[in-house]
Short mmCIF file of C-alpha atoms in Angstrom, two decimals:
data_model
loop_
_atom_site.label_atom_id
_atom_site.label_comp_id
_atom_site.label_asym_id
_atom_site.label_seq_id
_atom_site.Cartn_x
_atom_site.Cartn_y
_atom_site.Cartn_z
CA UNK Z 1 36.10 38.97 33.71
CA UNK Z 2 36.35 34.97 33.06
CA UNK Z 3 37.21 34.47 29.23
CA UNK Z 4 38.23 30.90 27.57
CA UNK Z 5 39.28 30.06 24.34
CA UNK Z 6 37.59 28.07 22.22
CA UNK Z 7 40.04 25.86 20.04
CA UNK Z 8 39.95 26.02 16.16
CA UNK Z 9 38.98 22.41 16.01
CA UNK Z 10 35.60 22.98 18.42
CA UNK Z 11 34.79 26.00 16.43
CA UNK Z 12 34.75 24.44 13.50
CA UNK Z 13 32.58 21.52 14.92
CA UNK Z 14 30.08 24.02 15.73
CA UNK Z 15 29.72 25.51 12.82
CA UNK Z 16 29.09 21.62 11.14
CA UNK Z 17 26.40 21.70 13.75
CA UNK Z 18 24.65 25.02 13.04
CA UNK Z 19 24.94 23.80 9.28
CA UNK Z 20 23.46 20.49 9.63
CA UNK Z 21 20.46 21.67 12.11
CA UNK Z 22 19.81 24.56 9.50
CA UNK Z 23 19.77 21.95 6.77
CA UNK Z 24 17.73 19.40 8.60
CA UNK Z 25 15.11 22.30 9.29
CA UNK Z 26 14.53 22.65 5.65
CA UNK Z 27 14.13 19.24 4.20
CA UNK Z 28 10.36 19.39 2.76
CA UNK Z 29 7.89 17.78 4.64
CA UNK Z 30 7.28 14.89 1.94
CA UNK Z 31 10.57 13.84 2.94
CA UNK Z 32 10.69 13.66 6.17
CA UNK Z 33 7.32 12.13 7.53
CA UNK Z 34 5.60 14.27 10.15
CA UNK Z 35 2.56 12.40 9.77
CA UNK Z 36 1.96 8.71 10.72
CA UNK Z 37 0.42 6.10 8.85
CA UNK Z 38 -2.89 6.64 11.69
CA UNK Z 39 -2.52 10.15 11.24
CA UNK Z 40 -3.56 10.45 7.60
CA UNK Z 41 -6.18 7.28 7.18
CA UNK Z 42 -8.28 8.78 8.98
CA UNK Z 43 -12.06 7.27 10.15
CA UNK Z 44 -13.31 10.34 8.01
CA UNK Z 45 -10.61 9.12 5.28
CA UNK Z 46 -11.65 5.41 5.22
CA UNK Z 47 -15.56 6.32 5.74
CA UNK Z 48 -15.49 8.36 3.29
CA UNK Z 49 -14.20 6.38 0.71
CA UNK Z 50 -16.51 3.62 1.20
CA UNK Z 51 -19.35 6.19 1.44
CA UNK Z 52 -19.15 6.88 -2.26
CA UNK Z 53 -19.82 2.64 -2.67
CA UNK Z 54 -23.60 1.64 -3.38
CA UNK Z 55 -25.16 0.44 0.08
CA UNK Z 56 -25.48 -2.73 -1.52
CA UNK Z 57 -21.75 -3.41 -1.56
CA UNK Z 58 -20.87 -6.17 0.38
CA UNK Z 59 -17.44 -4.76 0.82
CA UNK Z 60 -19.24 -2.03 3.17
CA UNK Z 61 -19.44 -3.87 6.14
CA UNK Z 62 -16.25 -5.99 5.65
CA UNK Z 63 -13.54 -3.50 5.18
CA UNK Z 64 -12.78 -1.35 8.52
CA UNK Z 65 -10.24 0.96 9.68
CA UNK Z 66 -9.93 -0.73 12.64
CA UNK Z 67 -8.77 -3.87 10.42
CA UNK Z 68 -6.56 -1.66 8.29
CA UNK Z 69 -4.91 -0.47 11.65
CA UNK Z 70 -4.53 -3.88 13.26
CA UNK Z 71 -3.30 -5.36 10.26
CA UNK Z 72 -0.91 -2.68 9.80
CA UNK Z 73 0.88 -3.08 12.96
CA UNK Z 74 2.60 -6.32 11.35
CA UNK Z 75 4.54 -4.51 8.68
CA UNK Z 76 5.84 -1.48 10.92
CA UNK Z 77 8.19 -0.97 8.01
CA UNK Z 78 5.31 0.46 5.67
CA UNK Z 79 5.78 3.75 7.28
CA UNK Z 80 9.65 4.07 6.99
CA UNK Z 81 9.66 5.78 3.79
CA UNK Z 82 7.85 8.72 2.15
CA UNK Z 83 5.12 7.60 4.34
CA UNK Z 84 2.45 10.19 2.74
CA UNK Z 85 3.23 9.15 -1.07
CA UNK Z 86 3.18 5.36 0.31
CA UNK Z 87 -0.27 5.86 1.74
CA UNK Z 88 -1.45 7.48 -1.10
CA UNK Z 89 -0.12 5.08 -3.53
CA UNK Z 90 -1.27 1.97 -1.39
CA UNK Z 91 -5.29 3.51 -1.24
CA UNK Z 92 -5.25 4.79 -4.51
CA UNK Z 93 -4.76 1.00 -5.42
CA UNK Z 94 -6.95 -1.01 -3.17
CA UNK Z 95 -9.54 1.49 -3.84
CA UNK Z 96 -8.76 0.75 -7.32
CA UNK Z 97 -8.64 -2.65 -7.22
CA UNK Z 98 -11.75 -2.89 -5.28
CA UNK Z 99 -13.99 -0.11 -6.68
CA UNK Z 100 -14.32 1.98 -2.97
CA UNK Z 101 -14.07 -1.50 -0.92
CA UNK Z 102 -17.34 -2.21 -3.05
CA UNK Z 103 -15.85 -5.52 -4.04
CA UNK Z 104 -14.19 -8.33 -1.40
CA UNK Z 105 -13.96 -10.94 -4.12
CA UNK Z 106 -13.12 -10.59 -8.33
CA UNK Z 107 -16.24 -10.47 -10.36
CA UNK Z 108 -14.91 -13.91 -12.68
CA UNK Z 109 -14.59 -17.02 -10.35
CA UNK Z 110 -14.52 -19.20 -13.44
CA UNK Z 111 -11.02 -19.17 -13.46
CA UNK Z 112 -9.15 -20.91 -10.57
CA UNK Z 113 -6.01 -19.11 -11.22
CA UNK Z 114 -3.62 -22.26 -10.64
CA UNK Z 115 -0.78 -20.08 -12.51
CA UNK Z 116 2.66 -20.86 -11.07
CA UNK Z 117 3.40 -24.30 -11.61
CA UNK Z 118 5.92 -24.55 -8.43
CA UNK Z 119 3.35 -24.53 -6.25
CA UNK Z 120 0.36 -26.55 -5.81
CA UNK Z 121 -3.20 -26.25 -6.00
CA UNK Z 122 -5.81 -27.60 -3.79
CA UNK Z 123 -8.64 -30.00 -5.66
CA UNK Z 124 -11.56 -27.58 -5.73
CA UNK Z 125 -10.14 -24.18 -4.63
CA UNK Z 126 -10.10 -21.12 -6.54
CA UNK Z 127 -7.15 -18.54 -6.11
CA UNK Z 128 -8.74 -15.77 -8.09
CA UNK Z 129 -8.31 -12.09 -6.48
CA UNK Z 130 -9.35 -11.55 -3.06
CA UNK Z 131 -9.34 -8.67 -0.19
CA UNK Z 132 -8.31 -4.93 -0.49
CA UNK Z 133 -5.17 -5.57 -3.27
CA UNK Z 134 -7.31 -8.66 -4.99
CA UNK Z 135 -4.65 -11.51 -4.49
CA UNK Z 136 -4.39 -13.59 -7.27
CA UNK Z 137 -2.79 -17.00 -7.92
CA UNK Z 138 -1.60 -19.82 -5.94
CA UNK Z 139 1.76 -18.51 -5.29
CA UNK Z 140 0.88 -15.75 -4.07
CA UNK Z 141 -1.96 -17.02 -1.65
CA UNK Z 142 0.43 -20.04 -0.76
CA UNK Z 143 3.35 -17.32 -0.36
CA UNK Z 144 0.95 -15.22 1.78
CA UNK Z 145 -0.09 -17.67 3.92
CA UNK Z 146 3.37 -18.45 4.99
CA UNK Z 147 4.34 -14.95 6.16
CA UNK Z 148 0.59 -14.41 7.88
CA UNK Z 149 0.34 -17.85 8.98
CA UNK Z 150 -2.98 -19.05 7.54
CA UNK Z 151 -3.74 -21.89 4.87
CA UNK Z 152 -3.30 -19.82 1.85
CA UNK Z 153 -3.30 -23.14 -0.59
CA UNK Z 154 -6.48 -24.72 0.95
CA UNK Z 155 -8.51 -22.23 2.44
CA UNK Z 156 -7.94 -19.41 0.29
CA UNK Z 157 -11.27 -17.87 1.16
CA UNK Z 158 -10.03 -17.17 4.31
CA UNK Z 159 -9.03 -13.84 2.52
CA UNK Z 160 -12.68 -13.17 2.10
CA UNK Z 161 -13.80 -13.74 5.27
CA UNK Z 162 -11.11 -12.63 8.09
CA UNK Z 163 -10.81 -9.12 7.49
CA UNK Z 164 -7.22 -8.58 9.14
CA UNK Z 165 -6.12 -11.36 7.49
CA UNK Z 166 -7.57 -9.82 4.25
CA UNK Z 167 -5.79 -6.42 5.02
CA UNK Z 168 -2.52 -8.09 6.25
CA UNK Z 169 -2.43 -10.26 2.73
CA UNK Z 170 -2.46 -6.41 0.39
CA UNK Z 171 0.27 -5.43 2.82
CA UNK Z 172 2.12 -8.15 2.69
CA UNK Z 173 1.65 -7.40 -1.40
CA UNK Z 174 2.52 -4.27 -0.94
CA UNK Z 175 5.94 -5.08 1.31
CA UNK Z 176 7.09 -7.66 -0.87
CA UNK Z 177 6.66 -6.80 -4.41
CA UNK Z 178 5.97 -2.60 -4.78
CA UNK Z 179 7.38 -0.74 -1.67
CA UNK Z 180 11.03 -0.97 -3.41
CA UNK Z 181 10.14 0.69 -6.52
CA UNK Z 182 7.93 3.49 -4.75
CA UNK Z 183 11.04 6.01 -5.22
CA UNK Z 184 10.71 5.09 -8.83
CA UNK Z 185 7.30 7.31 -9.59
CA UNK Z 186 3.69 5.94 -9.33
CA UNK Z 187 3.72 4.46 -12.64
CA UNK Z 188 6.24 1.49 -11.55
CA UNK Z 189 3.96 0.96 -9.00
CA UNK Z 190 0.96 0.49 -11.51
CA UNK Z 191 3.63 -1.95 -13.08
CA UNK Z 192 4.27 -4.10 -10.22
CA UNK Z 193 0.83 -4.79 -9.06
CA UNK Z 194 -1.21 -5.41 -12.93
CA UNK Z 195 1.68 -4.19 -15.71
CA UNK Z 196 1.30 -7.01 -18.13
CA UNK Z 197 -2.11 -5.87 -18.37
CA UNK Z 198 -2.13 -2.21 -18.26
CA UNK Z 199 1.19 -0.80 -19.01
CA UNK Z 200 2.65 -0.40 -22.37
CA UNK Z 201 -0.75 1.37 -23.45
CA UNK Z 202 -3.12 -1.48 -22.73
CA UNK Z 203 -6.25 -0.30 -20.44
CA UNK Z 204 -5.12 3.07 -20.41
CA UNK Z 205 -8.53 3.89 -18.71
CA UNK Z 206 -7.12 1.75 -15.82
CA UNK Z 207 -4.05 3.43 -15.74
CA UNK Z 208 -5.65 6.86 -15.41
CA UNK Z 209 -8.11 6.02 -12.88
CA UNK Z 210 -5.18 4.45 -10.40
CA UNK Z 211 -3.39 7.92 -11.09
CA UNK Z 212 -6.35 10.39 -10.70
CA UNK Z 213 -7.17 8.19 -7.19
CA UNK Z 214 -3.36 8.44 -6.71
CA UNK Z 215 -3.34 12.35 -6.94
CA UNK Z 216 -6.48 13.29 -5.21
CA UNK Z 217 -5.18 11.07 -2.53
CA UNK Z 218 -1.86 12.84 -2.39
CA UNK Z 219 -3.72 16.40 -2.70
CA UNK Z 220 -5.61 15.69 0.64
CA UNK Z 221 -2.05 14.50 2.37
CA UNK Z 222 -0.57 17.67 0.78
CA UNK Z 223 2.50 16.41 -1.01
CA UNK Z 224 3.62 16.59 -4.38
CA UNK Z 225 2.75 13.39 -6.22
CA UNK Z 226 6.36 13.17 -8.30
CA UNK Z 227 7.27 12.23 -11.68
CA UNK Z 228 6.60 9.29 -13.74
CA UNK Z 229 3.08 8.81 -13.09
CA UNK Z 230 1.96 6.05 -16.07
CA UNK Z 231 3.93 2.70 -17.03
#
């Protein structure tokens, strides 16, 4: 009968590997991501939230999936992390900000928003919040415009009325100023996108209706929503 040794060194290799598989096997699902980004927004998903807005929403037959999806295949890096909590966090926002995708433009366009003073402002444009995350201010639409490539400072209601461009301007948001602090809890990401106005106490309805979108979002993905979920 054919035998061979197997040398202490090999043996003890193998039993790193039988550890590690057996370890990789049990990581929960929320942290490694069986699900991509397509997977979870769903048409029935996205349909369904902008089923619960009034007919008479203009944001009805602007905001698509199909958008959403095209858009999304600029920032490949939005699904690179705890992709369900990310999704969840990111719709429990723009639904948020934009009441179901009721709303493509802010209610107030008295105010032109000209609010960082290192960038300019076009003569007779208005940077008051836009598209599925409401972009606000000069800055950012002039900041946006750079990394989409359109004319954030003097068309700014191009926002309003390309809808990839509208989705890829919340993502872009979303990339630069509140992915990082995801790992942080919910709350910091209330803090990055409105905190001077709703953290610290102030519009704690606001607060709560960002987290109870935030949890019934990450109920449906079926993962545990974490700590910290107020700023």
């Amino acid at each position: 009968m054919f035998s061979q040794n197997i040398s202490p060194k090999m043996a003890l290799l193998n039993v790193f590997l039988g550890l590690f598989l057996l370890a990789l096997a049990n990581i929960p699902g929320n942290v490694v991501c069986q699900n991509s980004v397509t997977d979870l927004v769903t048409p029935a998903f996205f349909d369904g939230i902008k089923n619960q807005a009034p007919a008479t929403c203009e944001g009805k037959g602007f905001y698509t999936r199909d958008a959403f999806v095209t858009a999304l295949n600029s920032y490949p890096e939005f699904r690179r992390t705890d992709t369900k909590r990310e999704v969840a966090a990111f719709f429990a926002h723009v639904t948020h900000e934009t009441t179901d995708f009721c709303y493509i433009e802010e209610k107030n366009k008295a105010d032109p928003h000209c609010t960082s003073p290192q960038y300019p402002c076009a003569k007779g444009k208005f940077y008051y919040g836009r598209g599925p995350i409401q972009l606000t201010g000069n800055g950012n639409y002039i900041e946006a415009g750079r990394a989409i490539r359109f004319d954030g400072l003097n068309s700014p209601e191009t926002v309003a009325r390309d809808r990839v461009i509208s989705f890829k301007t919340a993502l872009w948001f979303w990339m630069t100023n509140v992915h990082s602090v995801l790992n942080q809890g919910f709350g910091e990401t209330i803090r990055k996108i409105n905190g001077p106005a709703e953290c610290g106490g102030r519009n704690r309805d606001q607060v709560l209706d960002r987290v109870r979108r935030y949890t019934d979002y990450c109920k449906r993905f079926g993962v545990d929503p974490g700590p910290r979920l107020e700023c």
